[in-house]
């Protein structure tokens, strides 16, 4: 009897997960249909303004392989 309840709970959780995924996919499809040519989101890898100059990269200290594994210099 305990095994039947466990299997039933697992099946119900799978069905609930499938329903949730279906609902989220439907909402996503509606958003895509409503805004098919919207601007790219910030940080998606595409630049919003072609004339804007990139910011200067920050320089990170270079560590050796040995320093990385030992936690750096002490």
N, CA, C and O atoms as a GROMACS GRO file, in nm:
protein
  296
    1UNK      N    1   0.082  -0.119   0.000
    1UNK     CA    2   0.000   0.000   0.000
    1UNK      C    3   0.087   0.126   0.000
    1UNK      O    4   0.057   0.223  -0.069
    2UNK      N    5   0.195   0.124   0.078
    2UNK     CA    6   0.285   0.238   0.085
    2UNK      C    7   0.351   0.265  -0.050
    2UNK      O    8   0.371   0.381  -0.087
    3UNK      N    9   0.386   0.160  -0.123
    3UNK     CA   10   0.447   0.174  -0.254
    3UNK      C   11   0.351   0.238  -0.353
    3UNK      O   12   0.392   0.322  -0.433
    4UNK      N   13   0.224   0.200  -0.348
    4UNK     CA   14   0.124   0.257  -0.439
    4UNK      C   15   0.108   0.407  -0.414
    4UNK      O   16   0.096   0.484  -0.509
    5UNK      N   17   0.108   0.448  -0.288
    5UNK     CA   18   0.096   0.590  -0.255
    5UNK      C   19   0.218   0.666  -0.303
    5UNK      O   20   0.205   0.777  -0.357
    6UNK      N   21   0.335   0.610  -0.285
    6UNK     CA   22   0.458   0.674  -0.330
    6UNK      C   23   0.459   0.692  -0.481
    6UNK      O   24   0.493   0.799  -0.530
    7UNK      N   25   0.422   0.588  -0.554
    7UNK     CA   26   0.416   0.596  -0.701
    7UNK      C   27   0.312   0.698  -0.744
    7UNK      O   28   0.337   0.774  -0.838
    8UNK      N   29   0.198   0.701  -0.678
    8UNK     CA   30   0.092   0.797  -0.713
    8UNK      C   31   0.140   0.941  -0.690
    8UNK      O   32   0.113   1.029  -0.772
    9UNK      N   33   0.210   0.965  -0.580
    9UNK     CA   34   0.262   1.099  -0.551
    9UNK      C   35   0.365   1.139  -0.655
    9UNK      O   36   0.365   1.254  -0.700
   10UNK      N   37   0.451   1.047  -0.694
   10UNK     CA   38   0.552   1.078  -0.797
   10UNK      C   39   0.485   1.111  -0.929
   10UNK      O   40   0.523   1.207  -0.996
   11UNK      N   41   0.384   1.033  -0.967
   11UNK     CA   42   0.313   1.060  -1.093
   11UNK      C   43   0.242   1.194  -1.087
   11UNK      O   44   0.244   1.269  -1.184
   12UNK      N   45   0.180   1.226  -0.974
   12UNK     CA   46   0.112   1.355  -0.960
   12UNK      C   47   0.211   1.471  -0.968
   12UNK      O   48   0.180   1.575  -1.027
   13UNK      N   49   0.329   1.456  -0.910
   13UNK     CA   50   0.430   1.561  -0.918
   13UNK      C   51   0.480   1.581  -1.061
   13UNK      O   52   0.504   1.694  -1.103
   14UNK      N   53   0.495   1.471  -1.134
   14UNK     CA   54   0.536   1.481  -1.274
   14UNK      C   55   0.429   1.553  -1.355
   14UNK      O   56   0.461   1.640  -1.436
   15UNK      N   57   0.303   1.518  -1.334
   15UNK     CA   58   0.193   1.583  -1.407
   15UNK      C   59   0.186   1.731  -1.370
   15UNK      O   60   0.165   1.815  -1.458
   16UNK      N   61   0.202   1.765  -1.242
   16UNK     CA   62   0.200   1.905  -1.201
   16UNK      C   63   0.316   1.982  -1.265
   16UNK      O   64   0.297   2.095  -1.309
   17UNK      N   65   0.433   1.923  -1.271
   17UNK     CA   66   0.548   1.987  -1.335
   17UNK      C   67   0.525   2.008  -1.484
   17UNK      O   68   0.560   2.113  -1.538
   18UNK      N   69   0.466   1.909  -1.550
   18UNK     CA   70   0.436   1.923  -1.693
   18UNK      C   71   0.335   2.035  -1.716
   18UNK      O   72   0.348   2.112  -1.812
   19UNK      N   73   0.234   2.045  -1.630
   19UNK     CA   74   0.134   2.150  -1.643
   19UNK      C   75   0.197   2.287  -1.623
   19UNK      O   76   0.165   2.381  -1.695
   20UNK      N   77   0.286   2.300  -1.523
   20UNK     CA   78   0.353   2.426  -1.498
   20UNK      C   79   0.441   2.468  -1.616
   20UNK      O   80   0.440   2.584  -1.656
   21UNK      N   81   0.516   2.374  -1.670
   21UNK     CA   82   0.600   2.403  -1.786
   21UNK      C   83   0.515   2.445  -1.906
   21UNK      O   84   0.550   2.538  -1.977
   22UNK      N   85   0.405   2.377  -1.927
   22UNK     CA   86   0.314   2.412  -2.038
   22UNK      C   87   0.260   2.554  -2.020
   22UNK      O   88   0.254   2.630  -2.116
   23UNK      N   89   0.220   2.589  -1.898
   23UNK     CA   90   0.168   2.723  -1.870
   23UNK      C   91   0.274   2.829  -1.894
   23UNK      O   92   0.246   2.932  -1.955
   24UNK      N   93   0.396   2.805  -1.847
   24UNK     CA   94   0.504   2.901  -1.866
   24UNK      C   95   0.540   2.917  -2.014
   24UNK      O   96   0.568   3.028  -2.059
   25UNK      N   97   0.541   2.808  -2.088
   25UNK     CA   98   0.568   2.816  -2.232
   25UNK      C   99   0.460   2.895  -2.304
   25UNK      O  100   0.491   2.973  -2.395
   26UNK      N  101   0.334   2.878  -2.265
   26UNK     CA  102   0.225   2.952  -2.327
   26UNK      C  103   0.240   3.102  -2.299
   26UNK      O  104   0.219   3.184  -2.389
   27UNK      N  105   0.275   3.138  -2.176
   27UNK     CA  106   0.296   3.279  -2.142
   27UNK      C  107   0.413   3.337  -2.222
   27UNK      O  108   0.406   3.450  -2.270
   28UNK      N  109   0.518   3.261  -2.235
   28UNK     CA  110   0.636   3.306  -2.310
   28UNK      C  111   0.599   3.327  -2.458
   28UNK      O  112   0.639   3.427  -2.518
   29UNK      N  113   0.524   3.235  -2.516
   29UNK     CA  114   0.482   3.249  -2.655
   29UNK      C  115   0.394   3.372  -2.675
   29UNK      O  116   0.404   3.439  -2.778
   30UNK      N  117   0.307   3.402  -2.577
   30UNK     CA  118   0.223   3.522  -2.586
   30UNK      C  119   0.307   3.648  -2.584
   30UNK      O  120   0.280   3.742  -2.659
   31UNK      N  121   0.410   3.652  -2.498
   31UNK     CA  122   0.498   3.769  -2.492
   31UNK      C  123   0.574   3.787  -2.622
   31UNK      O  124   0.589   3.899  -2.670
   32UNK      N  125   0.620   3.677  -2.680
   32UNK     CA  126   0.693   3.686  -2.806
   32UNK      C  127   0.600   3.736  -2.916
   32UNK      O  128   0.641   3.818  -2.999
   33UNK      N  129   0.476   3.689  -2.918
   33UNK     CA  130   0.380   3.733  -3.020
   33UNK      C  131   0.345   3.880  -3.003
   33UNK      O  132   0.323   3.950  -3.102
   34UNK      N  133   0.340   3.929  -2.880
   34UNK     CA  134   0.305   4.068  -2.854
   34UNK      C  135   0.417   4.164  -2.891
   34UNK      O  136   0.390   4.276  -2.934
   35UNK      N  137   0.543   4.122  -2.876
   35UNK     CA  138   0.658   4.208  -2.904
   35UNK      C  139   0.758   4.133  -2.992
   35UNK      O  140   0.865   4.096  -2.945
   36UNK      N  141   0.725   4.110  -3.119
   36UNK     CA  142   0.813   4.027  -3.203
   36UNK      C  143   0.946   4.094  -3.240
   36UNK      O  144   1.044   4.026  -3.268
   37UNK      N  145   0.949   4.229  -3.240
   37UNK     CA  146   1.071   4.298  -3.281
   37UNK      C  147   1.118   4.394  -3.173
   37UNK      O  148   1.160   4.505  -3.205
   38UNK      N  149   1.112   4.353  -3.048
   38UNK     CA  150   1.154   4.441  -2.939
   38UNK      C  151   1.305   4.448  -2.934
   38UNK      O  152   1.374   4.364  -2.992
   39UNK      N  153   1.357   4.551  -2.865
   39UNK     CA  154   1.501   4.568  -2.852
   39UNK      C  155   1.560   4.456  -2.767
   39UNK      O  156   1.491   4.397  -2.683
   40UNK      N  157   1.685   4.430  -2.789
   40UNK     CA  158   1.753   4.326  -2.710
   40UNK      C  159   1.763   4.372  -2.566
   40UNK      O  160   1.775   4.491  -2.538
   41UNK      N  161   1.758   4.277  -2.475
   41UNK     CA  162   1.772   4.309  -2.334
   41UNK      C  163   1.915   4.350  -2.304
   41UNK      O  164   2.009   4.303  -2.369
   42UNK      N  165   1.931   4.437  -2.207
   42UNK     CA  166   2.064   4.483  -2.169
   42UNK      C  167   2.147   4.364  -2.119
   42UNK      O  168   2.099   4.284  -2.039
   43UNK      N  169   2.268   4.355  -2.167
   43UNK     CA  170   2.355   4.247  -2.125
   43UNK      C  171   2.340   4.120  -2.206
   43UNK      O  172   2.398   4.017  -2.170
   44UNK      N  173   2.264   4.124  -2.315
   44UNK     CA  174   2.244   4.004  -2.394
   44UNK      C  175   2.352   3.983  -2.499
   44UNK      O  176   2.347   3.887  -2.576
   45UNK      N  177   2.450   4.074  -2.502
   45UNK     CA  178   2.559   4.058  -2.597
   45UNK      C  179   2.545   4.148  -2.719
   45UNK      O  180   2.641   4.161  -2.796
   46UNK      N  181   2.430   4.210  -2.738
   46UNK     CA  182   2.411   4.301  -2.849
   46UNK      C  183   2.416   4.443  -2.797
   46UNK      O  184   2.362   4.472  -2.690
   47UNK      N  185   2.480   4.532  -2.871
   47UNK     CA  186   2.489   4.671  -2.829
   47UNK      C  187   2.367   4.747  -2.878
   47UNK      O  188   2.324   4.728  -2.992
   48UNK      N  189   2.310   4.832  -2.792
   48UNK     CA  190   2.190   4.905  -2.828
   48UNK      C  191   2.221   5.027  -2.913
   48UNK      O  192   2.137   5.071  -2.992
   49UNK      N  193   2.339   5.083  -2.899
   49UNK     CA  194   2.376   5.204  -2.973
   49UNK      C  195   2.507   5.176  -3.048
   49UNK      O  196   2.610   5.154  -2.984
   50UNK      N  197   2.505   5.178  -3.182
   50UNK     CA  198   2.626   5.141  -3.255
   50UNK      C  199   2.739   5.243  -3.241
   50UNK      O  200   2.855   5.206  -3.261
   51UNK      N  201   2.711   5.370  -3.206
   51UNK     CA  202   2.815   5.472  -3.197
   51UNK      C  203   2.875   5.482  -3.058
   51UNK      O  204   2.972   5.555  -3.038
   52UNK      N  205   2.820   5.410  -2.962
   52UNK     CA  206   2.869   5.417  -2.825
   52UNK      C  207   3.001   5.343  -2.812
   52UNK      O  208   3.015   5.231  -2.861
   53UNK      N  209   3.098   5.405  -2.747
   53UNK     CA  210   3.228   5.345  -2.729
   53UNK      C  211   3.226   5.249  -2.611
   53UNK      O  212   3.162   5.279  -2.509
   54UNK      N  213   3.292   5.136  -2.621
   54UNK     CA  214   3.296   5.042  -2.507
   54UNK      C  215   3.377   5.102  -2.392
   54UNK      O  216   3.468   5.182  -2.415
   55UNK      N  217   3.344   5.064  -2.272
   55UNK     CA  218   3.418   5.112  -2.157
   55UNK      C  219   3.553   5.042  -2.150
   55UNK      O  220   3.570   4.933  -2.205
   56UNK      N  221   3.647   5.105  -2.083
   56UNK     CA  222   3.780   5.047  -2.070
   56UNK      C  223   3.773   4.924  -1.980
   56UNK      O  224   3.711   4.929  -1.874
   57UNK      N  225   3.833   4.814  -2.020
   57UNK     CA  226   3.831   4.695  -1.934
   57UNK      C  227   3.918   4.717  -1.812
   57UNK      O  228   4.022   4.783  -1.819
   58UNK      N  229   3.876   4.663  -1.701
   58UNK     CA  230   3.958   4.673  -1.580
   58UNK      C  231   4.065   4.567  -1.585
   58UNK      O  232   4.041   4.455  -1.632
   59UNK      N  233   4.182   4.600  -1.538
   59UNK     CA  234   4.292   4.506  -1.541
   59UNK      C  235   4.292   4.423  -1.415
   59UNK      O  236   4.290   4.478  -1.304
   60UNK      N  237   4.293   4.293  -1.430
   60UNK     CA  238   4.294   4.202  -1.316
   60UNK      C  239   4.437   4.154  -1.292
   60UNK      O  240   4.512   4.135  -1.388
   61UNK      N  241   4.475   4.134  -1.168
   61UNK     CA  242   4.611   4.083  -1.142
   61UNK      C  243   4.626   3.942  -1.197
   61UNK      O  244   4.534   3.860  -1.188
   62UNK      N  245   4.741   3.915  -1.254
   62UNK     CA  246   4.768   3.784  -1.311
   62UNK      C  247   4.825   3.695  -1.202
   62UNK      O  248   4.921   3.732  -1.135
   63UNK      N  249   4.766   3.578  -1.184
   63UNK     CA  250   4.817   3.484  -1.085
   63UNK      C  251   4.869   3.361  -1.157
   63UNK      O  252   4.822   3.325  -1.264
   64UNK      N  253   4.965   3.299  -1.097
   64UNK     CA  254   5.019   3.178  -1.156
   64UNK      C  255   4.933   3.059  -1.114
   64UNK      O  256   4.848   3.070  -1.026
   65UNK      N  257   4.958   2.948  -1.179
   65UNK     CA  258   4.884   2.825  -1.148
   65UNK      C  259   4.904   2.786  -1.002
   65UNK      O  260   4.810   2.743  -0.936
   66UNK      N  261   5.026   2.800  -0.953
   66UNK     CA  262   5.058   2.763  -0.814
   66UNK      C  263   4.984   2.855  -0.716
   66UNK      O  264   4.931   2.807  -0.616
   67UNK      N  265   4.981   2.985  -0.743
   67UNK     CA  266   4.914   3.079  -0.655
   67UNK      C  267   4.764   3.052  -0.649
   67UNK      O  268   4.702   3.068  -0.544
   68UNK      N  269   4.707   3.012  -0.760
   68UNK     CA  270   4.563   2.985  -0.766
   68UNK      C  271   4.526   2.872  -0.670
   68UNK      O  272   4.425   2.880  -0.600
   69UNK      N  273   4.606   2.767  -0.668
   69UNK     CA  274   4.573   2.652  -0.586
   69UNK      C  275   4.609   2.671  -0.439
   69UNK      O  276   4.550   2.607  -0.352
   70UNK      N  277   4.704   2.758  -0.410
   70UNK     CA  278   4.743   2.777  -0.271
   70UNK      C  279   4.674   2.896  -0.208
   70UNK      O  280   4.702   2.929  -0.093
   71UNK      N  281   4.586   2.963  -0.282
   71UNK     CA  282   4.514   3.076  -0.226
   71UNK      C  283   4.588   3.207  -0.239
   71UNK      O  284   4.558   3.302  -0.167
   72UNK      N  285   4.683   3.215  -0.328
   72UNK     CA  286   4.757   3.340  -0.349
   72UNK      C  287   4.878   3.352  -0.258
   72UNK      O  288   4.908   3.260  -0.182
   73UNK      N  289   4.946   3.464  -0.267
   73UNK     CA  290   5.065   3.487  -0.185
   73UNK      C  291   5.022   3.527  -0.044
   73UNK      O  292   4.918   3.590  -0.025
   74UNK      N  293   5.103   3.489   0.052
   74UNK     CA  294   5.072   3.525   0.191
   74UNK      C  295   5.184   3.602   0.250
   74UNK      O  296   5.178   3.642   0.366
   0.00000   0.00000   0.00000
